[in-house]
Coordinates of C-alpha atoms in Angstrom, one line a residue:
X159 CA -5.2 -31.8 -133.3
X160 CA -3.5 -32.8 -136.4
X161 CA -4.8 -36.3 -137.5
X162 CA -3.5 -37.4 -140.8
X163 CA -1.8 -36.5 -144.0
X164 CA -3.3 -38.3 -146.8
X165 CA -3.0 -38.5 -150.7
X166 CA -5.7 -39.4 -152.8
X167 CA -5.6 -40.9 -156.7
X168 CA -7.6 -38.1 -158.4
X169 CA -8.7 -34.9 -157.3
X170 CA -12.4 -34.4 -156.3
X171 CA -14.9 -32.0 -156.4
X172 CA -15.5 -30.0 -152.4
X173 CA -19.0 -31.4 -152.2
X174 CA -17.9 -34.6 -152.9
X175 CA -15.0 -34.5 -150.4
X176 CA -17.4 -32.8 -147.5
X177 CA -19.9 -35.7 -147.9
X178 CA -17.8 -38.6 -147.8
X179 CA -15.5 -37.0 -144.8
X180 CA -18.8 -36.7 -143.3
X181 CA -19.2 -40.0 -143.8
X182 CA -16.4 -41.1 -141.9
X183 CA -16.3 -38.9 -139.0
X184 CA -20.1 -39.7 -138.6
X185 CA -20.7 -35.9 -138.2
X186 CA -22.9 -33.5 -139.8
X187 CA -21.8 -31.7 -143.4
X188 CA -22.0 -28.5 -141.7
X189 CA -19.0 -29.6 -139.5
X190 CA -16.7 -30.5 -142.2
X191 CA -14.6 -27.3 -143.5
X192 CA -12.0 -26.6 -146.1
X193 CA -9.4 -23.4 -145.3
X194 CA -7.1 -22.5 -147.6
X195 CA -4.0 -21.4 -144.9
X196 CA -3.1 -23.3 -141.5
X197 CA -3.4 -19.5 -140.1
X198 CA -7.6 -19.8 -140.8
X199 CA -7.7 -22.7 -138.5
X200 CA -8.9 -20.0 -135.7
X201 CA -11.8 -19.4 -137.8
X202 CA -13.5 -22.3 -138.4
X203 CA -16.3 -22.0 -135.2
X204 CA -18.2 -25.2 -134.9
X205 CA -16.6 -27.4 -137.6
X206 CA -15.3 -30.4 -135.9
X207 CA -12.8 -31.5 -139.1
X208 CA -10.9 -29.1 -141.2
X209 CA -9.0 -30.1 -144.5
X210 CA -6.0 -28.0 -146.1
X211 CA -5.8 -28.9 -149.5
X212 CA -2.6 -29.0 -151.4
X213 CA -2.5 -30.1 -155.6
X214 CA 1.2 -32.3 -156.2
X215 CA 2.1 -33.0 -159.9
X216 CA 2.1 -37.2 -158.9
X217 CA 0.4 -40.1 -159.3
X218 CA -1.8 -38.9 -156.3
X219 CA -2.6 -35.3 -156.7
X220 CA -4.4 -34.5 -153.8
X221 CA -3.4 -33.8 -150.4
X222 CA -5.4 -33.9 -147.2
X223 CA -4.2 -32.6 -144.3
X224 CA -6.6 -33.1 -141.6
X225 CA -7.0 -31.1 -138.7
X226 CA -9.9 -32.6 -136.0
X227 CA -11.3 -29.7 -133.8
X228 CA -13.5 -31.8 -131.6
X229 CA -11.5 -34.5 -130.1
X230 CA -14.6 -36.6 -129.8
X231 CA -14.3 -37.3 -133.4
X232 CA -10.8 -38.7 -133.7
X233 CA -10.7 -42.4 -135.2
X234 CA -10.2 -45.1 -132.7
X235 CA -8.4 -46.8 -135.8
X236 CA -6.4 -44.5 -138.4
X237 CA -6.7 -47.1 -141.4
X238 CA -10.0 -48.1 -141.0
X239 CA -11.0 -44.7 -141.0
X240 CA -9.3 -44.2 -144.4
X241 CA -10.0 -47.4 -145.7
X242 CA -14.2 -46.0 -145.3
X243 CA -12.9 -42.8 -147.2
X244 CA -11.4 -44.7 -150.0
X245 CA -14.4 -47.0 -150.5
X246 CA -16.6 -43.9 -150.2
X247 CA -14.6 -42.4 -153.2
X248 CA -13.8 -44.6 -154.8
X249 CA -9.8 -43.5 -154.9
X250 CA -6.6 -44.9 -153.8
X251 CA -5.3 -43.3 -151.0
X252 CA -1.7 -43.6 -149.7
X253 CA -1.5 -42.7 -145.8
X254 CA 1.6 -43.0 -143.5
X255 CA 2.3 -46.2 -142.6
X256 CA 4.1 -44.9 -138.8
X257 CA 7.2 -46.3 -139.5
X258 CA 10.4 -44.6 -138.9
X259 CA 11.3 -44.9 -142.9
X260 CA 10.3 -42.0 -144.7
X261 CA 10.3 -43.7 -148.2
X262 CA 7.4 -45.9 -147.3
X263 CA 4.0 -45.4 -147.0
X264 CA 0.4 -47.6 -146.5
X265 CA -1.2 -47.9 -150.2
X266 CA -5.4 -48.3 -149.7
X267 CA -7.3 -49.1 -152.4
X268 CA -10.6 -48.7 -152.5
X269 CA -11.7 -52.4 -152.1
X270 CA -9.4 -52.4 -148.9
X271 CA -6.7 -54.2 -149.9
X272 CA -3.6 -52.3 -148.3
X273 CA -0.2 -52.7 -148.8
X274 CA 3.2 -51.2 -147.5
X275 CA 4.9 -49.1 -150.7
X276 CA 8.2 -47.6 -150.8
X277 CA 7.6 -44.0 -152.6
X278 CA 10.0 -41.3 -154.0
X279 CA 9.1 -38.7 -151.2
X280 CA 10.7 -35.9 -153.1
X281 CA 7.9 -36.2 -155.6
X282 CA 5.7 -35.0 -152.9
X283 CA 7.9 -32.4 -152.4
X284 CA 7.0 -30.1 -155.2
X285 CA 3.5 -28.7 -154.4
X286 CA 1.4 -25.7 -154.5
X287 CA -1.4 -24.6 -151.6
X288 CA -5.1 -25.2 -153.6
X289 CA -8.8 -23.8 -152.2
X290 CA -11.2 -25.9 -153.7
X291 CA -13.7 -23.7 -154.4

């Protein structure tokens, strides 16, 4: 199941990533994985949240997109969930806000305060696939 698309202030180390995902899912390390193409998704036996990473030249270089394999693990609340990931990081973290505008998104900082933004989504437009290793 696709869950979310997110993008974070500054880019982050995997380890780092893995543990505070972890954190939020309320699942083990070991079921956190990273793939590198959508088309690896098949391969991920026993992870129960997979992350495609994706580098944008923006104020927010980091893309998540977050894939949950065990349905048991979905958030019952989508901005709580990244609210605990932005504290845990210690980022900003823009997320979509589910409105019908593209131009605006939810801006989360890490000390929760969130706020509806309007955003040049062709920025976010321009990006390359990245593996952190």
């Amino acid at each position: 199941m696709v869950w979310q698309d997110i993008f974070l202030s500054r880019m982050f180390p995997k380890d780092k990533l893995i543990l505070a995902i972890s954190k939020v899912f309320n699942v083990d390390k070991r079921k956190v994985k990273f793939i590198k193409d959508i088309e690896e998704i098949t391969q991920t036996d026993g992870a129960g949240v997979v992350c495609q990473t994706y580098k944008h030249n923006t104020d927010y270089p980091l893309r998540l997109s977050f894939y949950i394999i065990d349905e048991d693990l979905v958030p019952k609340e989508d901005q709580a969930a990244v609210k605990l990931l932005s504290r845990e990081l210690e980022c900003d973290i823009l997320m979509s806000d589910n409105s019908v505008n593209p131009f605006t998104m939810l801006h989360i900082s890490c000390d929760g305060n969130v706020e509806q933004i309007s955003v040049d989504i062709e920025k976010y437009d321009d990006f390359e696939e990245f593996y952190l290793e």
